[in-house]
Amino acid sequence: MADDPPPPTDVSLVFPPHPAWVRTARETVRTLLATSHRPELTDTALLLTSEAVTNAINACKLEGNLTPVTLYAGWSNPHSFRVLVHDEAPGLPAFRTSTPTDEDGRGMHLIAYGADAWGVCAHGPGRGKATWFELGNR
């Protein structure tokens, strides 16, 4: 209807670095994509969001950092959906070599493989770094 508000174009979520928040981060991205009428991006966006948020939480846990993790998600242009996950733990995410029986160590590989564009940046306001990815611009 003409009186309906437009769908949200972006969201942010700030949460403690605890694994229970991975699901909330995924559901936030799922809701944004549903309201944006782009269901074809959902499966990949949820997987990559899980990986980026888990990496941030694990980095905070490893360093004893209790500062919040922040997720930003939205449309950088009409065709490009971007998710950015920021944490204040020192260091940058790295590609690791995993064996078939390892339960972790594949997150950055999945992001690099599944995203149309991605990166890690450590500049900007505040400490820490941000891992980001984009979908929908292929």
PDB file of C-alpha atoms in Angstrom:
ATOM      1  CA  MET A   1       0.000   0.000   0.000  1.00  0.00           C
ATOM      2  CA  ALA A   2       1.098   3.566  -0.559  1.00  0.00           C
ATOM      3  CA  ASP A   3       0.958   4.328   3.168  1.00  0.00           C
ATOM      4  CA  ASP A   4       3.269   1.461   4.175  1.00  0.00           C
ATOM      5  CA  PRO A   5       6.692   2.589   5.353  1.00  0.00           C
ATOM      6  CA  PRO A   6       9.595   1.611   3.099  1.00  0.00           C
ATOM      7  CA  PRO A   7      11.572  -1.458   4.150  1.00  0.00           C
ATOM      8  CA  PRO A   8      14.633  -0.754   6.283  1.00  0.00           C
ATOM      9  CA  THR A   9      17.779  -0.148   4.300  1.00  0.00           C
ATOM     10  CA  ASP A  10      20.218  -0.940   7.070  1.00  0.00           C
ATOM     11  CA  VAL A  11      20.457  -2.214  10.619  1.00  0.00           C
ATOM     12  CA  SER A  12      23.012  -2.389  13.377  1.00  0.00           C
ATOM     13  CA  LEU A  13      23.236  -4.735  16.315  1.00  0.00           C
ATOM     14  CA  VAL A  14      25.588  -4.382  19.276  1.00  0.00           C
ATOM     15  CA  PHE A  15      26.072  -7.439  21.476  1.00  0.00           C
ATOM     16  CA  PRO A  16      28.492  -8.997  23.963  1.00  0.00           C
ATOM     17  CA  PRO A  17      31.106 -11.366  22.538  1.00  0.00           C
ATOM     18  CA  HIS A  18      29.224 -14.538  23.410  1.00  0.00           C
ATOM     19  CA  PRO A  19      28.314 -17.400  21.018  1.00  0.00           C
ATOM     20  CA  ALA A  20      24.616 -17.148  21.892  1.00  0.00           C
ATOM     21  CA  TRP A  21      24.498 -13.945  19.817  1.00  0.00           C
ATOM     22  CA  VAL A  22      25.435 -15.633  16.530  1.00  0.00           C
ATOM     23  CA  ARG A  23      21.838 -16.739  16.060  1.00  0.00           C
ATOM     24  CA  THR A  24      20.507 -13.238  16.750  1.00  0.00           C
ATOM     25  CA  ALA A  25      22.945 -11.784  14.218  1.00  0.00           C
ATOM     26  CA  ARG A  26      21.783 -14.294  11.589  1.00  0.00           C
ATOM     27  CA  GLU A  27      18.115 -13.568  12.299  1.00  0.00           C
ATOM     28  CA  THR A  28      18.766  -9.840  12.004  1.00  0.00           C
ATOM     29  CA  VAL A  29      20.259 -10.370   8.536  1.00  0.00           C
ATOM     30  CA  ARG A  30      17.443 -12.770   7.585  1.00  0.00           C
ATOM     31  CA  THR A  31      14.808 -10.201   8.551  1.00  0.00           C
ATOM     32  CA  LEU A  32      16.515  -7.416   6.627  1.00  0.00           C
ATOM     33  CA  LEU A  33      16.739  -9.530   3.481  1.00  0.00           C
ATOM     34  CA  ALA A  34      13.107 -10.637   3.829  1.00  0.00           C
ATOM     35  CA  THR A  35      11.903  -7.047   4.105  1.00  0.00           C
ATOM     36  CA  SER A  36      14.116  -6.123   1.146  1.00  0.00           C
ATOM     37  CA  HIS A  37      12.560  -8.898  -0.976  1.00  0.00           C
ATOM     38  CA  ARG A  38      15.931 -10.509  -1.806  1.00  0.00           C
ATOM     39  CA  PRO A  39      15.458 -14.110  -0.618  1.00  0.00           C
ATOM     40  CA  GLU A  40      18.035 -15.442  -3.110  1.00  0.00           C
ATOM     41  CA  LEU A  41      20.804 -13.899  -0.988  1.00  0.00           C
ATOM     42  CA  THR A  42      19.592 -15.330   2.313  1.00  0.00           C
ATOM     43  CA  ASP A  43      21.386 -18.688   2.559  1.00  0.00           C
ATOM     44  CA  THR A  44      24.785 -17.295   1.651  1.00  0.00           C
ATOM     45  CA  ALA A  45      24.326 -14.168   3.770  1.00  0.00           C
ATOM     46  CA  LEU A  46      23.399 -16.230   6.833  1.00  0.00           C
ATOM     47  CA  LEU A  47      26.372 -18.571   6.440  1.00  0.00           C
ATOM     48  CA  LEU A  48      28.856 -15.732   5.965  1.00  0.00           C
ATOM     49  CA  THR A  49      27.322 -13.710   8.802  1.00  0.00           C
ATOM     50  CA  SER A  50      27.695 -16.716  11.108  1.00  0.00           C
ATOM     51  CA  GLU A  51      31.342 -17.064  10.129  1.00  0.00           C
ATOM     52  CA  ALA A  52      32.207 -13.370  10.526  1.00  0.00           C
ATOM     53  CA  VAL A  53      30.409 -13.052  13.879  1.00  0.00           C
ATOM     54  CA  THR A  54      31.909 -16.302  15.190  1.00  0.00           C
ATOM     55  CA  ASN A  55      35.394 -15.135  14.186  1.00  0.00           C
ATOM     56  CA  ALA A  56      34.882 -11.844  16.043  1.00  0.00           C
ATOM     57  CA  ILE A  57      33.550 -13.584  19.155  1.00  0.00           C
ATOM     58  CA  ASN A  58      36.404 -16.108  19.140  1.00  0.00           C
ATOM     59  CA  ALA A  59      38.992 -13.341  18.752  1.00  0.00           C
ATOM     60  CA  CYS A  60      37.499 -11.480  21.723  1.00  0.00           C
ATOM     61  CA  LYS A  61      37.396 -14.653  23.815  1.00  0.00           C
ATOM     62  CA  LEU A  62      40.998 -15.540  22.956  1.00  0.00           C
ATOM     63  CA  GLU A  63      42.212 -12.095  24.026  1.00  0.00           C
ATOM     64  CA  GLY A  64      39.913 -11.737  27.056  1.00  0.00           C
ATOM     65  CA  ASN A  65      38.259  -8.751  25.391  1.00  0.00           C
ATOM     66  CA  LEU A  66      34.762  -8.073  26.745  1.00  0.00           C
ATOM     67  CA  THR A  67      33.922  -5.044  24.590  1.00  0.00           C
ATOM     68  CA  PRO A  68      30.840  -5.457  22.401  1.00  0.00           C
ATOM     69  CA  VAL A  69      30.815  -6.763  18.861  1.00  0.00           C
ATOM     70  CA  THR A  70      28.892  -4.687  16.325  1.00  0.00           C
ATOM     71  CA  LEU A  71      27.140  -5.943  13.205  1.00  0.00           C
ATOM     72  CA  TYR A  72      26.092  -3.517  10.471  1.00  0.00           C
ATOM     73  CA  ALA A  73      24.048  -4.776   7.523  1.00  0.00           C
ATOM     74  CA  GLY A  74      22.435  -2.968   4.652  1.00  0.00           C
ATOM     75  CA  TRP A  75      22.473  -1.993   1.021  1.00  0.00           C
ATOM     76  CA  SER A  76      25.569  -0.145  -0.164  1.00  0.00           C
ATOM     77  CA  ASN A  77      23.694   0.319  -3.470  1.00  0.00           C
ATOM     78  CA  PRO A  78      20.455  -1.184  -4.866  1.00  0.00           C
ATOM     79  CA  HIS A  79      22.227  -4.412  -5.864  1.00  0.00           C
ATOM     80  CA  SER A  80      24.901  -4.855  -3.226  1.00  0.00           C
ATOM     81  CA  PHE A  81      24.105  -6.138   0.260  1.00  0.00           C
ATOM     82  CA  ARG A  82      26.913  -5.519   2.757  1.00  0.00           C
ATOM     83  CA  VAL A  83      27.548  -7.003   6.205  1.00  0.00           C
ATOM     84  CA  LEU A  84      30.297  -5.614   8.428  1.00  0.00           C
ATOM     85  CA  VAL A  85      31.283  -7.128  11.790  1.00  0.00           C
ATOM     86  CA  HIS A  86      33.499  -5.055  14.096  1.00  0.00           C
ATOM     87  CA  ASP A  87      35.294  -6.151  17.255  1.00  0.00           C
ATOM     88  CA  GLU A  88      38.011  -4.574  19.393  1.00  0.00           C
ATOM     89  CA  ALA A  89      40.218  -7.645  19.832  1.00  0.00           C
ATOM     90  CA  PRO A  90      43.781  -7.104  18.625  1.00  0.00           C
ATOM     91  CA  GLY A  91      45.059  -8.772  15.481  1.00  0.00           C
ATOM     92  CA  LEU A  92      43.514  -9.554  12.132  1.00  0.00           C
ATOM     93  CA  PRO A  93      41.645 -12.665  10.995  1.00  0.00           C
ATOM     94  CA  ALA A  94      43.847 -15.062   9.068  1.00  0.00           C
ATOM     95  CA  PHE A  95      43.413 -17.971   6.716  1.00  0.00           C
ATOM     96  CA  ARG A  96      44.236 -21.211   8.468  1.00  0.00           C
ATOM     97  CA  THR A  97      44.915 -24.646   7.093  1.00  0.00           C
ATOM     98  CA  SER A  98      42.382 -27.105   8.471  1.00  0.00           C
ATOM     99  CA  THR A  99      42.310 -30.867   8.327  1.00  0.00           C
ATOM    100  CA  PRO A 100      39.089 -32.680   7.445  1.00  0.00           C
ATOM    101  CA  THR A 101      38.528 -33.489  11.131  1.00  0.00           C
ATOM    102  CA  ASP A 102      39.047 -29.927  12.458  1.00  0.00           C
ATOM    103  CA  GLU A 103      35.897 -28.287  13.766  1.00  0.00           C
ATOM    104  CA  ASP A 104      37.034 -24.751  13.022  1.00  0.00           C
ATOM    105  CA  GLY A 105      39.464 -22.754  10.912  1.00  0.00           C
ATOM    106  CA  ARG A 106      37.426 -22.426   7.723  1.00  0.00           C
ATOM    107  CA  GLY A 107      35.601 -19.135   8.348  1.00  0.00           C
ATOM    108  CA  MET A 108      37.768 -16.818   6.272  1.00  0.00           C
ATOM    109  CA  HIS A 109      37.898 -19.371   3.449  1.00  0.00           C
ATOM    110  CA  LEU A 110      34.097 -19.527   3.376  1.00  0.00           C
ATOM    111  CA  ILE A 111      33.785 -15.740   3.356  1.00  0.00           C
ATOM    112  CA  ALA A 112      36.356 -15.400   0.551  1.00  0.00           C
ATOM    113  CA  TYR A 113      34.687 -18.119  -1.508  1.00  0.00           C
ATOM    114  CA  GLY A 114      31.050 -17.143  -0.928  1.00  0.00           C
ATOM    115  CA  ALA A 115      31.170 -13.350  -1.115  1.00  0.00           C
ATOM    116  CA  ASP A 116      31.174 -11.216  -4.242  1.00  0.00           C
ATOM    117  CA  ALA A 117      33.593  -8.889  -2.436  1.00  0.00           C
ATOM    118  CA  TRP A 118      35.075  -8.979   1.046  1.00  0.00           C
ATOM    119  CA  GLY A 119      37.852  -7.607   3.199  1.00  0.00           C
ATOM    120  CA  VAL A 120      39.227  -6.804   6.610  1.00  0.00           C
ATOM    121  CA  CYS A 121      40.009  -3.275   7.694  1.00  0.00           C
ATOM    122  CA  ALA A 122      41.760  -2.044  10.810  1.00  0.00           C
ATOM    123  CA  HIS A 123      41.528   1.674  10.169  1.00  0.00           C
ATOM    124  CA  GLY A 124      38.807   4.040  11.216  1.00  0.00           C
ATOM    125  CA  PRO A 125      37.553   5.276  14.540  1.00  0.00           C
ATOM    126  CA  GLY A 126      38.307   3.185  17.579  1.00  0.00           C
ATOM    127  CA  ARG A 127      40.357   0.069  18.139  1.00  0.00           C
ATOM    128  CA  GLY A 128      40.033  -3.315  16.530  1.00  0.00           C
ATOM    129  CA  LYS A 129      39.061  -4.366  13.066  1.00  0.00           C
ATOM    130  CA  ALA A 130      36.079  -5.042  10.855  1.00  0.00           C
ATOM    131  CA  THR A 131      35.448  -7.991   8.569  1.00  0.00           C
ATOM    132  CA  TRP A 132      32.994  -7.195   5.774  1.00  0.00           C
ATOM    133  CA  PHE A 133      31.461  -8.905   2.769  1.00  0.00           C
ATOM    134  CA  GLU A 134      29.110  -8.020  -0.065  1.00  0.00           C
ATOM    135  CA  LEU A 135      26.587 -10.120  -1.967  1.00  0.00           C
ATOM    136  CA  GLY A 136      24.374  -9.481  -4.950  1.00  0.00           C
ATOM    137  CA  ASN A 137      26.717  -7.618  -7.263  1.00  0.00           C
ATOM    138  CA  ARG A 138      27.758 -10.560  -9.482  1.00  0.00           C
TER     139      ARG A 138
END
